CSV table of C-alpha atoms in Angstrom, one decimal:
chain,number,residue,atom,x,y,z
A,1,MET,CA,59.3,8.0,16.8
A,2,SER,CA,57.5,6.1,14.1
A,3,GLU,CA,55.1,7.5,11.6
A,4,VAL,CA,52.0,6.0,10.0
A,5,ILE,CA,51.5,7.5,6.5
A,6,VAL,CA,48.5,6.8,4.3
A,7,ILE,CA,49.0,7.2,0.5
A,8,THR,CA,45.7,8.1,-1.0
A,9,SER,CA,44.1,9.9,-4.0
A,10,GLY,CA,40.4,9.4,-4.3
A,11,LYS,CA,40.6,8.6,-8.0
A,12,GLY,CA,42.0,5.3,-9.2
A,13,GLY,CA,45.0,4.9,-11.5
A,14,VAL,CA,46.9,8.0,-10.5
A,15,GLY,CA,49.9,6.1,-9.0
A,16,LYS,CA,49.1,5.4,-5.3
A,17,THR,CA,50.6,1.9,-5.4
A,18,THR,CA,53.6,2.9,-7.4
A,19,THR,CA,54.2,5.8,-5.0
A,20,THR,CA,53.8,3.5,-2.0
A,21,ALA,CA,56.3,1.0,-3.5
A,22,ASN,CA,58.8,3.6,-4.4
A,23,VAL,CA,58.6,5.8,-1.3
A,24,GLY,CA,58.7,2.6,0.9
A,25,THR,CA,61.7,1.2,-0.9
A,26,GLY,CA,63.4,4.7,-0.8
A,27,LEU,CA,63.0,5.0,2.9
A,28,ALA,CA,64.4,1.5,3.4
A,29,LYS,CA,67.4,2.5,1.2
A,30,LEU,CA,67.8,5.5,3.6
A,31,ASP,CA,68.2,3.0,6.4
A,32,LYS,CA,64.8,3.3,7.9
A,33,LYS,CA,62.8,0.3,9.0
A,34,VAL,CA,59.7,0.2,6.8
A,35,VAL,CA,56.5,-1.8,6.4
A,36,LEU,CA,54.1,-1.4,3.5
A,37,ILE,CA,50.5,-2.4,4.0
A,38,ASP,CA,48.2,-3.0,1.1
A,39,THR,CA,44.8,-2.0,2.4
A,40,ASP,CA,43.0,-2.6,-0.9
A,41,ILE,CA,41.2,-5.8,0.1
A,42,GLY,CA,40.0,-7.8,-2.8
A,43,LEU,CA,42.2,-6.0,-5.3
A,44,ARG,CA,45.7,-6.5,-4.2
A,45,ASN,CA,48.4,-4.9,-6.3
A,46,LEU,CA,51.2,-3.7,-4.1
A,47,ASP,CA,52.7,-7.2,-4.0
A,48,VAL,CA,53.2,-7.4,-7.8
A,49,VAL,CA,54.5,-3.9,-8.0
A,50,MET,CA,57.1,-4.9,-5.4
A,51,GLY,CA,57.8,-8.2,-7.1
A,52,LEU,CA,56.9,-10.2,-4.0
A,53,GLU,CA,53.7,-11.9,-5.3
A,54,ASN,CA,55.1,-15.4,-5.1
A,55,ARG,CA,55.9,-15.2,-1.4
A,56,ILE,CA,52.5,-14.5,0.1
A,57,VAL,CA,51.3,-17.0,2.8
A,58,TYR,CA,49.2,-15.0,5.1
A,59,ASN,CA,47.5,-11.6,4.5
A,60,LEU,CA,46.1,-8.5,6.3
A,61,VAL,CA,42.7,-10.2,6.9
A,62,ASP,CA,44.4,-13.2,8.5
A,63,VAL,CA,46.3,-10.9,10.9
A,64,VAL,CA,43.2,-8.9,11.8
A,65,GLU,CA,41.1,-12.0,12.4
A,66,GLY,CA,43.9,-13.6,14.5
A,67,SER,CA,44.4,-16.5,12.2
A,68,CYS,CA,48.2,-15.8,12.3
A,69,ARG,CA,50.7,-13.5,14.1
A,70,ILE,CA,51.8,-10.3,12.4
A,71,LYS,CA,55.3,-11.6,12.1
A,72,GLN,CA,54.1,-14.6,10.1
A,73,ALA,CA,52.3,-12.4,7.5
A,74,LEU,CA,55.1,-9.9,7.0
A,75,ILE,CA,57.1,-10.6,3.8
A,76,LYS,CA,60.7,-9.6,4.1
A,77,ASP,CA,62.0,-8.0,1.0
A,78,LYS,CA,65.4,-9.8,0.5
A,79,ARG,CA,66.8,-6.9,-1.5
A,80,TYR,CA,66.7,-4.5,1.5
A,81,PRO,CA,67.4,-5.4,5.1
A,82,ASN,CA,64.7,-3.2,6.5
A,83,LEU,CA,61.8,-3.5,4.2
A,84,TYR,CA,58.6,-5.6,4.8
A,85,LEU,CA,55.2,-6.0,3.1
A,86,LEU,CA,51.9,-6.9,4.6
A,87,PRO,CA,49.8,-8.0,1.6
A,88,SER,CA,46.1,-7.6,1.2
A,89,ALA,CA,43.6,-10.5,0.9
A,90,GLN,CA,42.5,-11.3,-2.6
A,91,THR,CA,39.3,-13.3,-1.9
A,92,ARG,CA,37.7,-11.0,0.7
A,93,ASP,CA,36.1,-7.6,0.5
A,94,LYS,CA,36.5,-4.3,2.4
A,95,THR,CA,34.0,-5.2,5.1
A,96,ALA,CA,36.4,-7.9,6.4
A,97,VAL,CA,38.3,-5.2,8.3
A,98,THR,CA,37.1,-2.3,10.5
A,99,PRO,CA,38.8,1.0,11.2
A,100,GLU,CA,39.3,0.0,14.9
A,101,GLN,CA,41.2,-3.1,13.8
A,102,MET,CA,43.4,-1.1,11.5
A,103,LYS,CA,44.2,1.3,14.2
A,104,LYS,CA,45.2,-1.5,16.6
A,105,LEU,CA,47.3,-3.1,13.9
A,106,THR,CA,49.2,0.1,13.0
A,107,ASP,CA,49.8,0.8,16.7
A,108,GLU,CA,51.3,-2.6,17.2
A,109,LEU,CA,53.6,-2.1,14.2
A,110,ARG,CA,54.7,1.3,15.5
A,111,GLU,CA,56.9,-0.5,18.1
A,112,GLU,CA,58.9,-2.2,15.4
A,113,PHE,CA,59.1,0.1,12.5
A,114,ASP,CA,60.1,3.7,11.7
A,115,TYR,CA,57.6,4.1,8.9
A,116,ILE,CA,54.3,2.3,8.3
A,117,LEU,CA,53.0,3.1,4.8
A,118,LEU,CA,49.4,2.3,3.9
A,119,ASP,CA,48.4,1.9,0.3
A,120,CYS,CA,44.8,3.2,0.3
A,121,PRO,CA,42.2,1.9,-2.2
A,122,ALA,CA,40.5,4.3,-4.6
A,123,GLY,CA,37.2,5.8,-3.4
A,124,ILE,CA,36.0,7.3,-0.2
A,125,GLU,CA,34.1,4.3,1.2
A,126,GLN,CA,35.1,1.8,3.9
A,127,GLY,CA,38.5,1.0,2.4
A,128,PHE,CA,39.5,4.6,2.7
A,129,LYS,CA,38.1,4.9,6.2
A,130,ASN,CA,40.1,1.8,7.2
A,131,ALA,CA,43.3,3.1,5.7
A,132,VAL,CA,43.0,6.5,7.3
A,133,ALA,CA,42.0,5.3,10.8
A,134,GLY,CA,45.5,4.7,12.2
A,135,ALA,CA,47.4,7.3,10.1
A,136,ASP,CA,49.3,10.3,11.4
A,137,ARG,CA,49.8,11.9,8.1
A,138,ALA,CA,48.8,11.6,4.5
A,139,LEU,CA,50.4,11.8,1.1
A,140,VAL,CA,47.8,12.7,-1.5
A,141,VAL,CA,48.7,11.7,-5.0
A,142,THR,CA,47.2,13.4,-8.0
A,143,THR,CA,47.9,13.9,-11.6
A,144,PRO,CA,47.5,17.3,-13.4
A,145,GLU,CA,44.1,16.4,-14.7
A,146,VAL,CA,40.7,17.8,-13.7
A,147,SER,CA,39.2,14.5,-12.6
A,148,ALA,CA,42.2,13.6,-10.4
A,149,ILE,CA,42.4,17.1,-8.9
A,150,ARG,CA,38.7,17.2,-8.1
A,151,ASP,CA,38.9,13.9,-6.3
A,152,ALA,CA,42.1,15.0,-4.5
A,153,ASP,CA,40.3,18.1,-3.2
A,154,ARG,CA,37.5,15.9,-1.8
A,155,ILE,CA,40.0,13.6,-0.2
A,156,ILE,CA,41.9,16.5,1.4
A,157,GLY,CA,38.6,17.7,2.9
A,158,LEU,CA,37.9,14.3,4.3
A,159,LEU,CA,41.4,14.0,5.7
A,160,GLU,CA,41.0,17.4,7.5
A,161,ALA,CA,37.8,16.0,9.0
A,162,ASN,CA,39.7,13.0,10.3
A,163,GLU,CA,42.2,15.4,12.0
A,164,LEU,CA,45.4,14.1,10.5
A,165,LYS,CA,48.5,15.9,11.6
A,166,ARG,CA,49.7,16.6,8.2
A,167,THR,CA,48.7,16.3,4.6
A,168,ASP,CA,51.2,16.6,1.7
A,169,LEU,CA,50.6,16.6,-2.0
A,170,LEU,CA,52.5,14.6,-4.6
A,171,VAL,CA,51.9,15.6,-8.2
A,172,ASN,CA,52.4,12.6,-10.4
A,173,ARG,CA,52.9,12.0,-14.1
A,174,ILE,CA,53.7,15.6,-15.0
A,175,ARG,CA,54.9,16.2,-18.5
A,176,MET,CA,57.0,19.4,-18.7
A,177,ASP,CA,56.8,19.5,-22.5
A,178,MET,CA,53.0,19.7,-22.3
A,179,VAL,CA,53.2,22.3,-19.5
A,180,LYS,CA,55.4,24.4,-21.6
A,181,ARG,CA,53.0,24.3,-24.5
A,182,GLY,CA,50.2,25.3,-22.1
A,183,ASP,CA,48.4,22.0,-22.6
A,184,MET,CA,48.8,20.7,-19.0
A,185,MET,CA,48.4,22.4,-15.7
A,186,SER,CA,51.7,23.2,-14.0
A,187,ILE,CA,52.8,22.0,-10.6
A,188,ASP,CA,52.2,25.6,-9.3
A,189,ASP,CA,48.6,25.5,-10.8
A,190,VAL,CA,47.8,22.3,-9.0
A,191,VAL,CA,49.3,23.5,-5.7
A,192,ASP,CA,47.5,26.8,-6.1
A,193,ILE,CA,44.1,25.0,-6.6
A,194,LEU,CA,44.5,22.5,-3.8
A,195,ALA,CA,46.3,24.8,-1.3
A,196,VAL,CA,48.3,22.1,0.5
A,197,ASN,CA,52.0,21.6,1.0
A,198,LEU,CA,53.8,20.1,-2.0
A,199,ILE,CA,56.1,17.2,-1.1
A,200,GLY,CA,57.2,16.5,-4.6
A,201,ALA,CA,56.5,16.1,-8.3
A,202,VAL,CA,57.2,13.0,-10.3
A,203,PRO,CA,57.5,13.2,-14.1
A,204,ASP,CA,55.7,10.9,-16.5
A,205,ASP,CA,58.5,8.5,-17.1
A,206,GLU,CA,58.4,5.3,-19.1
A,207,GLN,CA,61.0,3.9,-16.8
A,208,ILE,CA,58.2,3.6,-14.2
A,209,VAL,CA,56.3,1.1,-16.5
A,210,ILE,CA,59.5,-0.8,-17.1
A,211,SER,CA,60.3,-1.0,-13.4
A,212,THR,CA,56.7,-2.1,-12.6
A,213,ASN,CA,57.0,-4.8,-15.3
A,214,GLN,CA,60.1,-6.1,-13.5
A,215,GLY,CA,58.7,-5.8,-10.0
A,216,GLU,CA,61.5,-3.6,-8.9
A,217,PRO,CA,60.8,0.0,-7.6
A,218,LEU,CA,62.7,2.6,-9.5
A,219,VAL,CA,63.6,4.9,-6.6
A,220,GLY,CA,67.2,5.9,-6.2
A,221,SER,CA,68.0,5.1,-9.9
A,222,ASP,CA,69.3,7.7,-12.3
A,223,ALA,CA,66.0,7.9,-14.1
A,224,LEU,CA,64.2,11.2,-13.5
A,225,ALA,CA,61.3,9.6,-11.7
A,226,GLY,CA,63.7,7.6,-9.6
A,227,ARG,CA,65.4,10.7,-8.4
A,228,ALA,CA,62.2,12.5,-7.9
A,229,TYR,CA,60.9,9.7,-5.6
A,230,MET,CA,64.2,9.7,-3.7
A,231,ASN,CA,63.7,13.4,-3.0
A,232,VAL,CA,60.2,12.8,-1.8
A,233,CYS,CA,61.6,10.2,0.7
A,234,LYS,CA,64.2,12.7,2.0
A,235,ARG,CA,61.5,15.3,2.4
A,236,ILE,CA,59.3,12.9,4.3
A,237,MET,CA,62.2,12.4,6.7
A,238,GLY,CA,62.3,16.2,7.2
A,239,GLU,CA,65.2,17.1,5.0
A,240,GLU,CA,65.0,20.2,2.9
A,241,VAL,CA,65.6,19.2,-0.7
A,242,PRO,CA,65.0,21.7,-3.6
A,243,LEU,CA,62.5,20.6,-6.3
A,244,LEU,CA,64.1,18.6,-9.1
A,245,ASP,CA,64.3,20.3,-12.5
A,246,LEU,CA,62.0,18.0,-14.4
A,247,GLU,CA,62.8,19.6,-17.8
A,248,THR,CA,66.1,18.0,-18.3
A,249,ASN,CA,64.9,14.7,-19.5
A,250,ASN,CA,68.4,13.3,-19.4
A,251,GLY,CA,70.6,13.9,-16.4
A,252,PHE,CA,74.3,13.6,-16.7
A,253,PHE,CA,74.4,10.2,-15.1
A,254,SER,CA,71.6,8.7,-17.2
A,255,LYS,CA,73.4,10.0,-20.3
A,256,LEU,CA,76.5,8.4,-19.1
A,257,SER,CA,74.8,5.1,-18.2
A,258,SER,CA,73.0,5.0,-21.5
A,259,ILE,CA,76.4,5.1,-23.3
A,260,PHE,CA,77.5,2.0,-21.4
A,261,LYS,CA,74.2,0.3,-21.6
A,262,LYS,CA,74.2,-2.6,-24.0
A,263,ASN,CA,70.6,-3.5,-24.4
B,1,MET,CA,50.8,41.5,-25.4
B,2,GLY,CA,50.2,42.1,-29.1
B,3,LEU,CA,47.1,41.6,-31.2
B,4,MET,CA,48.1,38.0,-31.7
B,5,ASP,CA,47.7,37.3,-28.1
B,6,PHE,CA,44.3,38.8,-28.1
B,7,PHE,CA,43.1,36.5,-30.8
B,8,LYS,CA,44.9,33.5,-29.5
B,9,LYS,CA,42.8,30.7,-28.1
B,10,LYS,CA,43.2,30.0,-24.4
B,11,SER,CA,45.5,27.1,-23.8
B,12,SER,CA,43.8,23.9,-22.6
B,13,GLY,CA,45.8,24.0,-19.4
B,14,ASP,CA,44.3,27.4,-18.5
B,15,VAL,CA,40.9,26.1,-19.5
B,16,ALA,CA,41.3,23.2,-17.1
B,17,LYS,CA,42.5,25.4,-14.3
B,18,ASP,CA,39.5,27.8,-14.7
B,19,ARG,CA,37.0,25.0,-14.9
B,20,LEU,CA,38.5,23.4,-11.8
B,21,LYS,CA,38.4,26.6,-9.8
B,22,LEU,CA,34.7,27.0,-10.4
B,23,LEU,CA,33.9,23.4,-9.9
B,24,LEU,CA,35.8,23.2,-6.5
B,25,ILE,CA,33.9,26.2,-5.2
B,26,SER,CA,30.6,24.4,-5.6
B,27,ASP,CA,32.1,21.0,-4.4
B,28,ARG,CA,33.5,22.6,-1.3
B,29,ALA,CA,30.4,24.5,-0.5
B,30,ASN,CA,28.3,21.4,-1.2
B,31,CYS,CA,26.0,23.6,-3.2
B,32,SER,CA,25.6,24.4,-6.9
B,33,PRO,CA,26.9,27.4,-8.8
B,34,GLU,CA,23.3,28.6,-9.0
B,35,ILE,CA,23.0,28.8,-5.2
B,36,MET,CA,26.4,30.6,-5.1
B,37,GLU,CA,25.0,33.1,-7.6
B,38,MET,CA,22.0,33.6,-5.4
B,39,ILE,CA,24.1,34.2,-2.4
B,40,LYS,CA,26.2,36.7,-4.4
B,41,ASN,CA,23.1,38.6,-5.5
B,42,ASP,CA,21.8,38.8,-2.0
B,43,ILE,CA,25.1,40.1,-0.7
B,44,ILE,CA,25.0,42.8,-3.4
B,45,LYS,CA,21.5,43.7,-2.5
B,46,VAL,CA,22.3,44.1,1.2
B,47,ILE,CA,25.6,46.0,0.8
B,48,SER,CA,24.1,48.2,-1.8
B,49,LYS,CA,21.7,49.6,0.8
B,50,TYR,CA,24.6,51.3,2.5
B,51,MET,CA,27.2,52.0,-0.1
B,52,GLU,CA,27.8,51.8,-3.9
B,53,ILE,CA,29.6,48.7,-4.8
B,54,ASP,CA,31.1,47.3,-8.0
B,55,ALA,CA,28.7,44.4,-8.6
B,56,GLU,CA,30.8,43.2,-11.6
B,57,GLY,CA,34.0,43.0,-9.5
B,58,LEU,CA,32.4,41.2,-6.6
B,59,ASP,CA,34.0,37.8,-6.0
B,60,ILE,CA,32.8,35.2,-3.5
B,61,GLN,CA,34.6,31.9,-2.7
B,62,ILE,CA,34.4,29.0,-0.3
B,63,THR,CA,37.9,28.4,1.0
B,64,GLN,CA,39.6,26.9,4.0
B,65,THR,CA,40.8,29.0,6.9
B,66,GLU,CA,42.4,28.3,10.2
B,67,SER,CA,40.0,28.4,13.0
B,68,GLU,CA,41.1,30.2,16.2
B,69,GLY,CA,39.2,28.1,18.6
B,70,LYS,CA,40.3,24.5,17.7
B,71,ASN,CA,43.2,23.4,15.7
B,72,GLY,CA,42.5,22.7,12.1
B,73,ASN,CA,40.9,24.2,9.1
B,74,VAL,CA,37.3,25.2,8.7
B,75,PRO,CA,35.5,26.2,5.5
B,76,ALA,CA,35.0,30.0,5.2
B,77,LEU,CA,33.1,32.2,2.8
B,78,PHE,CA,35.3,34.9,1.5
B,79,ALA,CA,33.8,37.9,-0.2
B,80,ASN,CA,35.8,40.5,-2.0
B,81,ILE,CA,33.6,43.5,-2.6
B,82,PRO,CA,35.1,46.5,-4.3
B,83,ILE,CA,33.4,49.7,-3.1
B,84,LYS,CA,32.8,52.4,-5.6
B,85,ASP,CA,31.6,55.1,-3.3
B,86,LEU,CA,30.9,55.3,0.4
B,87,LYS,CA,27.5,56.9,0.5
B,88,GLN,CA,26.5,59.2,3.3
B,89,THR,CA,24.1,57.2,5.4
B,90,ASN,CA,22.7,58.2,8.8
B,91,ASN,CA,23.1,54.7,10.2
B,92,GLN,CA,25.8,52.3,9.1
B,93,ASN,CA,24.4,49.4,11.1
């Protein structure tokens, strides 16, 4: 039983691509066969976040137009045996693909993969409609800011109209020090406002910037964000994992590793 | 809950939450807060014909609720109307 999950947010810059990269890599680490599809045609990003930008030959539009076979366009991530990326086209725009074509593509990929993750572009136009067309469930990413939450609410409404089986919320970039001070909405506040199931919260962690710089997803590392993403992956697979305590900025292992770290 | 709390400024997180709550009501209803206010006033007018209600405490919201017919959520108008006094009226309907 394979699942097609769309990662979406409405607003740009809240961490959809980072989430797609980390959740995808995490699921692959948990021995699932995973393909990540960058559906942001014209503004491709997932390839650089994954560190696979130098290996692109064919892209999503080539596959949809029949210029190549799916297998030819899939980039195998050599670091993990079960992880593949289908990059987006950089020189085309959103109208190059239709929702029907996306649905056909995801249905074909279902036969091969356990999880098909779609990195959705920002906005609610055709790019969003394409990404949602073939999805079974959605992961809505938001940050604890008014603009991101407002857009997330709109997106949740549109997902309901598309009759997705499940919609889960991921609260990204939370800063517990600010929440404590009362200067940031808490995870509970956000969940309360949006009234959807929470699948995880990821702290604002500078390690994320570092891992993106290096093109290597952080998931599974001892960094707080890495552990938070791993928990999200386990919850996607149906495991019950308690919410991570985001207040301890340094876990035992990261303290330990920082002692041994030379640079 | 001392005097200090009384004078203390509302935290920006709470301000954000309150603003969002109001904003999302109008977003979800696809109508402005002014129209919501008009709906509220009309509800007060109608109910007041039959019983005495607490107009200040009245709260209306557009939320999501599970529909019984088909699977999935539908928008719903929730009104919480505190009744002060059930007046004696000869015809409730």
